[in-house]
mmCIF file of C-alpha atoms in Angstrom:
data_model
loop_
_atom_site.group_PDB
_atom_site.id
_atom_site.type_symbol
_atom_site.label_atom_id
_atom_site.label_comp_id
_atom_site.label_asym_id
_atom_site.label_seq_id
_atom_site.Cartn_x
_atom_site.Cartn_y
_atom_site.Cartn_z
ATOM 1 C CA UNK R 9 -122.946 -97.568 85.211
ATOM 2 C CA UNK R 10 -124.418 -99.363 82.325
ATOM 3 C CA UNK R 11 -122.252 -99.429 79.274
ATOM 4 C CA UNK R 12 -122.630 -101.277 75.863
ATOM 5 C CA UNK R 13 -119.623 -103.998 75.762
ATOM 6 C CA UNK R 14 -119.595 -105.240 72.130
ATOM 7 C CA UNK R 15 -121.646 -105.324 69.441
ATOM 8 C CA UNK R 16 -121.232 -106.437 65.569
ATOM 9 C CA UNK R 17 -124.198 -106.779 62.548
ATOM 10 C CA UNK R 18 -124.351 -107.870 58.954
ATOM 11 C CA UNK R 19 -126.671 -109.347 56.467
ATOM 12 C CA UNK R 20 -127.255 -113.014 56.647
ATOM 13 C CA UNK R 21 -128.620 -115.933 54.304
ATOM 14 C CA UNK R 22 -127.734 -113.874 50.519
ATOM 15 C CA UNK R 23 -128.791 -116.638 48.417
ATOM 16 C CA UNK R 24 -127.045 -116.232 45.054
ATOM 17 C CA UNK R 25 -125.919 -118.102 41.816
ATOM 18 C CA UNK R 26 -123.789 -117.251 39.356
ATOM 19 C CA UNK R 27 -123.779 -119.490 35.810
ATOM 20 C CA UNK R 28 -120.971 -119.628 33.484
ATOM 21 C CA UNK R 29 -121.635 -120.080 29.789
ATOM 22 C CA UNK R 30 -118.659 -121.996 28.546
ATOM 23 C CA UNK R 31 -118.922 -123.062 24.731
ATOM 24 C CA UNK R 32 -117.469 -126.658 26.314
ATOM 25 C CA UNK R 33 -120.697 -126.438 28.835
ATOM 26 C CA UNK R 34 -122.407 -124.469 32.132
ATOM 27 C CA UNK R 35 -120.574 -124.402 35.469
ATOM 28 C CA UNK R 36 -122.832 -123.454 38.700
ATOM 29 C CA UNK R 37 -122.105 -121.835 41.524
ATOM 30 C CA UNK R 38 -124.739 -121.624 44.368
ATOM 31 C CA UNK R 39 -123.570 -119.994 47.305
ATOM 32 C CA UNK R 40 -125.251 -118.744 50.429
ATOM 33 C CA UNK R 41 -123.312 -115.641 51.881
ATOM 34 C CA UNK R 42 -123.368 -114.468 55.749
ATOM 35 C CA UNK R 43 -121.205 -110.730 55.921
ATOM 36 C CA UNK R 44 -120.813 -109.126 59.908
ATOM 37 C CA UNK R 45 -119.126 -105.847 60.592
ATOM 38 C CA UNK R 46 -117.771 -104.777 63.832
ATOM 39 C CA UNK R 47 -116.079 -101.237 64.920
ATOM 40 C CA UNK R 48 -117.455 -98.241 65.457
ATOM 41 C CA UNK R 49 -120.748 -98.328 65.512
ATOM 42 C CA UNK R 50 -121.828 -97.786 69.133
ATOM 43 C CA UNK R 51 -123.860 -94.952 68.457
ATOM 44 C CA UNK R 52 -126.203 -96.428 66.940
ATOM 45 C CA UNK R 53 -127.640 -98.650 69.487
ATOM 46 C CA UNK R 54 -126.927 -95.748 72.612
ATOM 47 C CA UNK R 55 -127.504 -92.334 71.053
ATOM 48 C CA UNK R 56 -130.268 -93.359 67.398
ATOM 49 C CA UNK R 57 -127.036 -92.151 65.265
ATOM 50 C CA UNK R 58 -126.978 -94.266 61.987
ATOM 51 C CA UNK R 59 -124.141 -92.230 60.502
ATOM 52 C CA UNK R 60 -121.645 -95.069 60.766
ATOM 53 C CA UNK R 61 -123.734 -97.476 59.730
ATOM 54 C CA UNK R 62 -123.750 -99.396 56.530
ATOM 55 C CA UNK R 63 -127.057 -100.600 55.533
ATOM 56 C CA UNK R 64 -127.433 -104.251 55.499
ATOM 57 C CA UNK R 65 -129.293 -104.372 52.118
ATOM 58 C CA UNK R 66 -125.796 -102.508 50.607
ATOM 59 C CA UNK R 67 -124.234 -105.799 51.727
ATOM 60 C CA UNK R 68 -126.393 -107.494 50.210
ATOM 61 C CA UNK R 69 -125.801 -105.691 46.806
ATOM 62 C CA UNK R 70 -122.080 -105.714 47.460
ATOM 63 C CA UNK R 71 -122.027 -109.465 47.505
ATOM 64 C CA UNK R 72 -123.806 -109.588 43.942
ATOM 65 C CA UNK R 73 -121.639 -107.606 42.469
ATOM 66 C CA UNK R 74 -118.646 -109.336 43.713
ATOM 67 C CA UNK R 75 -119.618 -112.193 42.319
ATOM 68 C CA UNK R 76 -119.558 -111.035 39.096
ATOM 69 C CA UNK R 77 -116.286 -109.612 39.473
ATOM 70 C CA UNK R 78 -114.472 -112.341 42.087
ATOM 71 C CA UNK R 79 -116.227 -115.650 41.819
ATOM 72 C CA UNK R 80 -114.005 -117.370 39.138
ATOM 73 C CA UNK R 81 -112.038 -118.933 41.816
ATOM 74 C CA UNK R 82 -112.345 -120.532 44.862
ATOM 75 C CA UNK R 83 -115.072 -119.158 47.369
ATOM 76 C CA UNK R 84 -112.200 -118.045 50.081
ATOM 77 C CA UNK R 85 -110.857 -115.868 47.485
ATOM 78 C CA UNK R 86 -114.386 -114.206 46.925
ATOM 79 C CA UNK R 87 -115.036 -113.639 50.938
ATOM 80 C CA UNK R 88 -111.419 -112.225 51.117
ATOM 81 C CA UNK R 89 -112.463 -109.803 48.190
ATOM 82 C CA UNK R 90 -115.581 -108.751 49.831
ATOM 83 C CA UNK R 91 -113.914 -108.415 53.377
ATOM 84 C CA UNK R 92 -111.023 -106.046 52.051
ATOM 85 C CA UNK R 93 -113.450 -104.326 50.275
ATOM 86 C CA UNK R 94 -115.172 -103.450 53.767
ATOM 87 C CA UNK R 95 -113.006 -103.031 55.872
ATOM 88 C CA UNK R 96 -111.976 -100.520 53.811
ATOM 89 C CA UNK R 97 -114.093 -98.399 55.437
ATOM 90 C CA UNK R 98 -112.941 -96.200 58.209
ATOM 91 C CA UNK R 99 -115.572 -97.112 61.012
ATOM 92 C CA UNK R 100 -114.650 -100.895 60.532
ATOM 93 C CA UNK R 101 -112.551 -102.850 62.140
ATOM 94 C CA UNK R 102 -113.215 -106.233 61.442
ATOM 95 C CA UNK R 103 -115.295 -107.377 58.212
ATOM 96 C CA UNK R 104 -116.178 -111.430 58.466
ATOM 97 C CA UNK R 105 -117.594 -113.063 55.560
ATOM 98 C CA UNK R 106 -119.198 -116.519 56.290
ATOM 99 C CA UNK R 107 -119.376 -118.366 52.810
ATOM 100 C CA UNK R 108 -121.319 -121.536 51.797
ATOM 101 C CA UNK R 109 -120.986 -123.270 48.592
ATOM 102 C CA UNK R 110 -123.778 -125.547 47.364
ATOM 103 C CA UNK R 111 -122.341 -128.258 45.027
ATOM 104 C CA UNK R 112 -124.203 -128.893 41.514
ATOM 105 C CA UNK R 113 -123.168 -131.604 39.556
ATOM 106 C CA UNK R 114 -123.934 -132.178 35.423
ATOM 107 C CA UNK R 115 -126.318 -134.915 34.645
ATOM 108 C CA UNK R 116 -124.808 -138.253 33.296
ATOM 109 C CA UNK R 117 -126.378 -138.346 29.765
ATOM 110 C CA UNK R 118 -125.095 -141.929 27.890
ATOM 111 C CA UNK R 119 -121.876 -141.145 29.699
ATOM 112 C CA UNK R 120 -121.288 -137.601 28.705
ATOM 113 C CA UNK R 121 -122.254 -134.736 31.192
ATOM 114 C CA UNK R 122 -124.682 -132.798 29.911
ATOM 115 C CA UNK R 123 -123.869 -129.077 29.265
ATOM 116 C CA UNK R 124 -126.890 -127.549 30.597
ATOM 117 C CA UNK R 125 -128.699 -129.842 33.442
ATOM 118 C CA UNK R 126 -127.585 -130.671 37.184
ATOM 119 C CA UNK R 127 -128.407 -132.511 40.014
ATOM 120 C CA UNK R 128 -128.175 -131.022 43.764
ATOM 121 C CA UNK R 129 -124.611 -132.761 45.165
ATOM 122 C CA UNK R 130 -125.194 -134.608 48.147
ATOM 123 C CA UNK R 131 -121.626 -135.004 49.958
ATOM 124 C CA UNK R 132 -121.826 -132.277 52.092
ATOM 125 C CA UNK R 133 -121.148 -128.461 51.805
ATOM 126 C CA UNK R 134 -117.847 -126.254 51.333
ATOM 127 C CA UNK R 135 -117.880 -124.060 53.749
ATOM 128 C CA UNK R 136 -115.420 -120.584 53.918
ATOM 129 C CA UNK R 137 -115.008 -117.714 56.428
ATOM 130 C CA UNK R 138 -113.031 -115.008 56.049
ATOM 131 C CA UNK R 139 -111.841 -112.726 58.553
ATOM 132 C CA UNK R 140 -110.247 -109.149 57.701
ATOM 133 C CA UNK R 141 -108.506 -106.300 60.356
ATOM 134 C CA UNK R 142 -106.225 -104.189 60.796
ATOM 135 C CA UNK R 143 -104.418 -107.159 61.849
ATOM 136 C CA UNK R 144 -104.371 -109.010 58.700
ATOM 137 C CA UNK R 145 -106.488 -111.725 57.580
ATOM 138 C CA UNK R 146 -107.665 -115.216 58.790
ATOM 139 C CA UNK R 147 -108.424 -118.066 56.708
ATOM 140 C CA UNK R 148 -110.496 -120.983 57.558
ATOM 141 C CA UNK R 149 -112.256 -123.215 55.266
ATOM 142 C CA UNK R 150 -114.587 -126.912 56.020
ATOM 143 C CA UNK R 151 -117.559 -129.024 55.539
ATOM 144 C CA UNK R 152 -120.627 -128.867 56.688
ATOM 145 C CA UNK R 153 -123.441 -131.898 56.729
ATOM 146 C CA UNK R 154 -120.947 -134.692 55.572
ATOM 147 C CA UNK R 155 -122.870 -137.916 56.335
ATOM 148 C CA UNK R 156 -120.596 -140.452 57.248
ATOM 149 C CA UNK R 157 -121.066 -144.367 58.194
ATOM 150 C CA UNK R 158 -119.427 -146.973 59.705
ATOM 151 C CA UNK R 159 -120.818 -150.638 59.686
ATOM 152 C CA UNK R 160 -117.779 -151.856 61.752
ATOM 153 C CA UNK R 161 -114.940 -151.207 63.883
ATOM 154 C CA UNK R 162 -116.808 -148.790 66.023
ATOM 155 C CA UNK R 163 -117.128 -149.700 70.054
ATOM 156 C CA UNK R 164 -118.750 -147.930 72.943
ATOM 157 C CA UNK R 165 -117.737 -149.759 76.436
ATOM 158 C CA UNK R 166 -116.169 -148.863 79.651
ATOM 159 C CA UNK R 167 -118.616 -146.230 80.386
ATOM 160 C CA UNK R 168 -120.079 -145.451 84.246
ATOM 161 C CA UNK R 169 -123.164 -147.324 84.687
ATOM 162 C CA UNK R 170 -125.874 -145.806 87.446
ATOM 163 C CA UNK R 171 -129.403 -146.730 88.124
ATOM 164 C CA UNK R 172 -130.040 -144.550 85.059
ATOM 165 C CA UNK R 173 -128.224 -146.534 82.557
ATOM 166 C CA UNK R 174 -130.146 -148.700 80.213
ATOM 167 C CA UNK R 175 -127.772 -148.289 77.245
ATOM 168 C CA UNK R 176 -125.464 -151.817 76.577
ATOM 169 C CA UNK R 177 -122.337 -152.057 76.091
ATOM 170 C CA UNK R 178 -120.934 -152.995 72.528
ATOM 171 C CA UNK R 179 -117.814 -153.479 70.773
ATOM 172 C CA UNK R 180 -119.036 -153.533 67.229
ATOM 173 C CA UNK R 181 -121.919 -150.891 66.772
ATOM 174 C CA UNK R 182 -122.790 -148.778 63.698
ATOM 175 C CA UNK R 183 -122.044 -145.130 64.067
ATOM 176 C CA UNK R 184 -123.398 -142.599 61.860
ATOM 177 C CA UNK R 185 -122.661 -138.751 61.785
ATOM 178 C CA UNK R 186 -123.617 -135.866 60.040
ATOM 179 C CA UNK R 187 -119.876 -134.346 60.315
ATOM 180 C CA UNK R 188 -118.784 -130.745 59.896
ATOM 181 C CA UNK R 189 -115.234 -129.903 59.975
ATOM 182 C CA UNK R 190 -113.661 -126.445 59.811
ATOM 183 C CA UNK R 191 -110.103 -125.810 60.206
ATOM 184 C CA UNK R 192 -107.709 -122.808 59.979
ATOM 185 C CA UNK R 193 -105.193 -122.148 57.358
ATOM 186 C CA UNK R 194 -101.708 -120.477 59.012
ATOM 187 C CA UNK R 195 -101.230 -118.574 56.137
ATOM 188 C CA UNK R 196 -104.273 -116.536 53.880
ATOM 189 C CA UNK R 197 -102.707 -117.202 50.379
ATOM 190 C CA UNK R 198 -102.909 -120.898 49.241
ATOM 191 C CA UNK R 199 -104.355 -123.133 46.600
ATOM 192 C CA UNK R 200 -108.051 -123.082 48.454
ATOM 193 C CA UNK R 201 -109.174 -125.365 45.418
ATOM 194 C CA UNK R 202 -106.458 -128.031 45.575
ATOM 195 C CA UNK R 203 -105.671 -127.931 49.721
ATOM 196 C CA UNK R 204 -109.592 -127.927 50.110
ATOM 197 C CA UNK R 205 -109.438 -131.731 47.727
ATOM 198 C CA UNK R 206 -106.403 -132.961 49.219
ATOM 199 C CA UNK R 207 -107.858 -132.157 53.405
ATOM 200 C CA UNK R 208 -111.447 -133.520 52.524
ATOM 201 C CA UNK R 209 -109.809 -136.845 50.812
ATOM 202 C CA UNK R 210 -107.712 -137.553 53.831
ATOM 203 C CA UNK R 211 -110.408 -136.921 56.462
ATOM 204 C CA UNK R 212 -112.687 -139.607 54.336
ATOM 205 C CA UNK R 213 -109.727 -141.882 53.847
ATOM 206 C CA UNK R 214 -108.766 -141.823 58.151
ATOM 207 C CA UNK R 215 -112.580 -141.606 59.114
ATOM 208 C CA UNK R 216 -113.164 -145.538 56.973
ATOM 209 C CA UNK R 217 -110.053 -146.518 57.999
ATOM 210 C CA UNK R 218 -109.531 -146.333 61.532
ATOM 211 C CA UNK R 219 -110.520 -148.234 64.975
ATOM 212 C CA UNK R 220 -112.240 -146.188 67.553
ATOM 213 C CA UNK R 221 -113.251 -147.004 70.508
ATOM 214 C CA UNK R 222 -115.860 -144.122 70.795
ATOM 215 C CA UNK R 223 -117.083 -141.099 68.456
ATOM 216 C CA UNK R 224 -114.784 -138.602 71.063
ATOM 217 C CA UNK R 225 -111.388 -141.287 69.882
ATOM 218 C CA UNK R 226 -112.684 -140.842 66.015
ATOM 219 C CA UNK R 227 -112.528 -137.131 66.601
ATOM 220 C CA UNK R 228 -108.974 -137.312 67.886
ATOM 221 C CA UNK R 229 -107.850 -139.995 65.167
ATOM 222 C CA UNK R 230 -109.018 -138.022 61.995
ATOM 223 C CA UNK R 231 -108.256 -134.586 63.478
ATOM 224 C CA UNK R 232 -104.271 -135.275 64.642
ATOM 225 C CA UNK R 233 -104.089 -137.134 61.112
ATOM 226 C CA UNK R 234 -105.369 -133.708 59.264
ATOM 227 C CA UNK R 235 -102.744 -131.703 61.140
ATOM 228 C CA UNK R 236 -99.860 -134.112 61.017
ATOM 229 C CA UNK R 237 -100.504 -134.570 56.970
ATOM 230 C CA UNK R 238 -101.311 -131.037 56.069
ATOM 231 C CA UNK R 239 -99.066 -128.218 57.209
ATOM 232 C CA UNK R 240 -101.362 -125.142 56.027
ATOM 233 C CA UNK R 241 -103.858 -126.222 58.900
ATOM 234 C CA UNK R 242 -102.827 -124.716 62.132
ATOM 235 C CA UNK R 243 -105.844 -126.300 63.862
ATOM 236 C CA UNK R 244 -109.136 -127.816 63.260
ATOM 237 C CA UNK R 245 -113.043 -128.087 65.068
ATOM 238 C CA UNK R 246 -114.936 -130.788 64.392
ATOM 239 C CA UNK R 247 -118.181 -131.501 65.632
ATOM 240 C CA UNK R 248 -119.595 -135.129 65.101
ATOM 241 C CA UNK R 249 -123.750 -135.252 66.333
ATOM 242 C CA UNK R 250 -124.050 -139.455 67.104
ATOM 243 C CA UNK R 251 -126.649 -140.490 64.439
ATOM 244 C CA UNK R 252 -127.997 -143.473 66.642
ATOM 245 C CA UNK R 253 -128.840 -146.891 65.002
ATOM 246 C CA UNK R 254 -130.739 -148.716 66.896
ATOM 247 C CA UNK R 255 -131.269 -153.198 66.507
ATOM 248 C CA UNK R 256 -134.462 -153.880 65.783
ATOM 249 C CA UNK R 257 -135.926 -156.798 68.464
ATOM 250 C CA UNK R 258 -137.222 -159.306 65.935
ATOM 251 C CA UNK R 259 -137.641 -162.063 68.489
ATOM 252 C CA UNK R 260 -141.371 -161.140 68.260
ATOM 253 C CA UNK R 261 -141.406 -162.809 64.836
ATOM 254 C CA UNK R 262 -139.155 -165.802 65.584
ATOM 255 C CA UNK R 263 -136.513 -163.988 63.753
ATOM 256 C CA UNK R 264 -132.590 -163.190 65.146
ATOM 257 C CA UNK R 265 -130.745 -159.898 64.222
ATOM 258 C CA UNK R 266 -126.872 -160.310 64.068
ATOM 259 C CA UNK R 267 -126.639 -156.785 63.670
ATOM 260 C CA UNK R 268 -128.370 -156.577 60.156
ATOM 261 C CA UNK R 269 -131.727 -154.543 60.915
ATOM 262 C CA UNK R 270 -131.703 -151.100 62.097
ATOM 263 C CA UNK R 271 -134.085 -148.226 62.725
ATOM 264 C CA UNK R 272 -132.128 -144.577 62.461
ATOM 265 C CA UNK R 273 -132.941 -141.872 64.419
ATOM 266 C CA UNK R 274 -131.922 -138.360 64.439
ATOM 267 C CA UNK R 275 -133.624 -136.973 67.687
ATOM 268 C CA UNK R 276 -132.253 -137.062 70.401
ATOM 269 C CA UNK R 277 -128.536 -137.340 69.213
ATOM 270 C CA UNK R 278 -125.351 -137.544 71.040
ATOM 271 C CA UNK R 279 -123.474 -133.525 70.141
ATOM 272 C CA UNK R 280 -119.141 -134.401 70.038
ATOM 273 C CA UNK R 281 -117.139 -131.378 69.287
ATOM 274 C CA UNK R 282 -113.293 -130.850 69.943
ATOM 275 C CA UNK R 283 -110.560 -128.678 68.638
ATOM 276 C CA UNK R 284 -107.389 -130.061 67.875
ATOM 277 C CA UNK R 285 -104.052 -127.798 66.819
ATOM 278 C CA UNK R 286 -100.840 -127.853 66.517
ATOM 279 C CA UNK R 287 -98.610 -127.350 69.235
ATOM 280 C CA UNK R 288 -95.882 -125.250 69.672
ATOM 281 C CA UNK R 289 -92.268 -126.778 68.936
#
């Protein structure tokens, strides 16, 4: 017997900005929406019967629309809106709504931002996704493409060595990431805005100030610190791609390099990921 086991669909990549015309000055918001729908929709893909389903370009619409009407606030707010607003309809059971938030910043002007001009933000991306059933909904809420550094206090050492091995041993390397971070809220109605500020400021403040002996203990040092400090987050996923650094051999040139030159790479990288939540009790 050959039977269709799951199947969900949505629109993907809606590109959209809204601008605000405050007399005090412009506010941006550049988002980039994802929306998925599963339930009953089985017939289309086994019998040609689109009669359940909702065409993807509606989504599309939908998300414009709502962010005229739901956008003043913080993005988990708007993909809660827009996942009621679906699941409202009887053929779905779940409604997800993936939300990305590019950050604009005014231009400095003699000190004084201007009202009308901005400059792409660099320090990574607020991330949302909202999650709505018949269950109730789920909340989480991150950063995507943080680029992080650390010249010192970061060690690699202990590791199995075969005939493979090439890579030495150090206890003082620089470690570079480009970090994302997504963690789940235990309850859907918070301050997004403010616990959003607050989780991002501590995961900077652990990630400079802590001693790792590899990226897999940094994971495990900033995530438990997250969870111990903020009790909305019920549990967090990081995943922390190695941003390698290599020394420069400048012995060619009669030249030593105490760990001052460096070439970057990006390709290949080492890929760390781990969940961390709280346990029961």
């Amino acid at each position: 017997m050959i039977e269709l086991v799951a199947n969900r669909y949505g629109k993907a990549a809606i590109r959209l900005v809204r601008v605000t015309r405050d007399p005090g000055g412009h506010h941006v918001r550049d988002l980039t929406v994802a929306i998925a729908l599963e339930g009953d929709f089985d017939a289309a893909h086994t019998d040609g019967d689109n009669t359940n389903v909702i065409a993807t370009d509606t989504m599309k619409n939908t998300a414009y629309v709502f962010a005229k009407d739901h956008l003043d606030g913080p993005i988990e707010a708007y993909g809660r809106a827009l996942a009621e607003h679906f699941l409202g309809e009887p053929q779905v059971d779940v409604a997800t709504i993936n939300v990305r938030a590019h950050q604009w910043n005014a231009i400095d002007v003699a000190g004084t931002p201007a009202p009308d001009a901005f400059v792409r933000g660099g320090e990574g991306t607020r991330v949302a996704t909202v999650s709505a059933s018949l269950g109730g909904v789920l909340v989480e809420a991150g950063v995507e493409d943080l680029i992080v550094m650390k010249t010192g206090r970061s060690a690699f050492s202990g590791f199995p060595r075969d005939r493979y091995t090439t890579l030495p041993e150090t206890d003082d390397r620089l470690m570079a990431t480009r970090l994302t971070a997504v963690w789940r809220y235990g309850a859907p109605d918070l301050d997004f805005d403010a616990t959003f500020a607050a989780v991002r400021a501590t995961l900077l403040e652990v990630f400079a100030d802590h001693d790792s002996a590899s990226v897999q203990e940094s994971i495990w040092i900033v995530a438990r610190a997250l969870v111990e400090r903020h009790e909305e987050i019920s549990e967090i996923r990081m995943v922390l791609p190695n941003l390698h650094h290599w020394l420069v051999d400048l012995s060619p040139f009669g030249l030593e390099n105490d760990r001052e030159i460096f070439t970057p790479t990006t390709e290949p990288h080492g890929l760390i990921e781990a969940t961390v939540r709280r346990g029961e009790g």
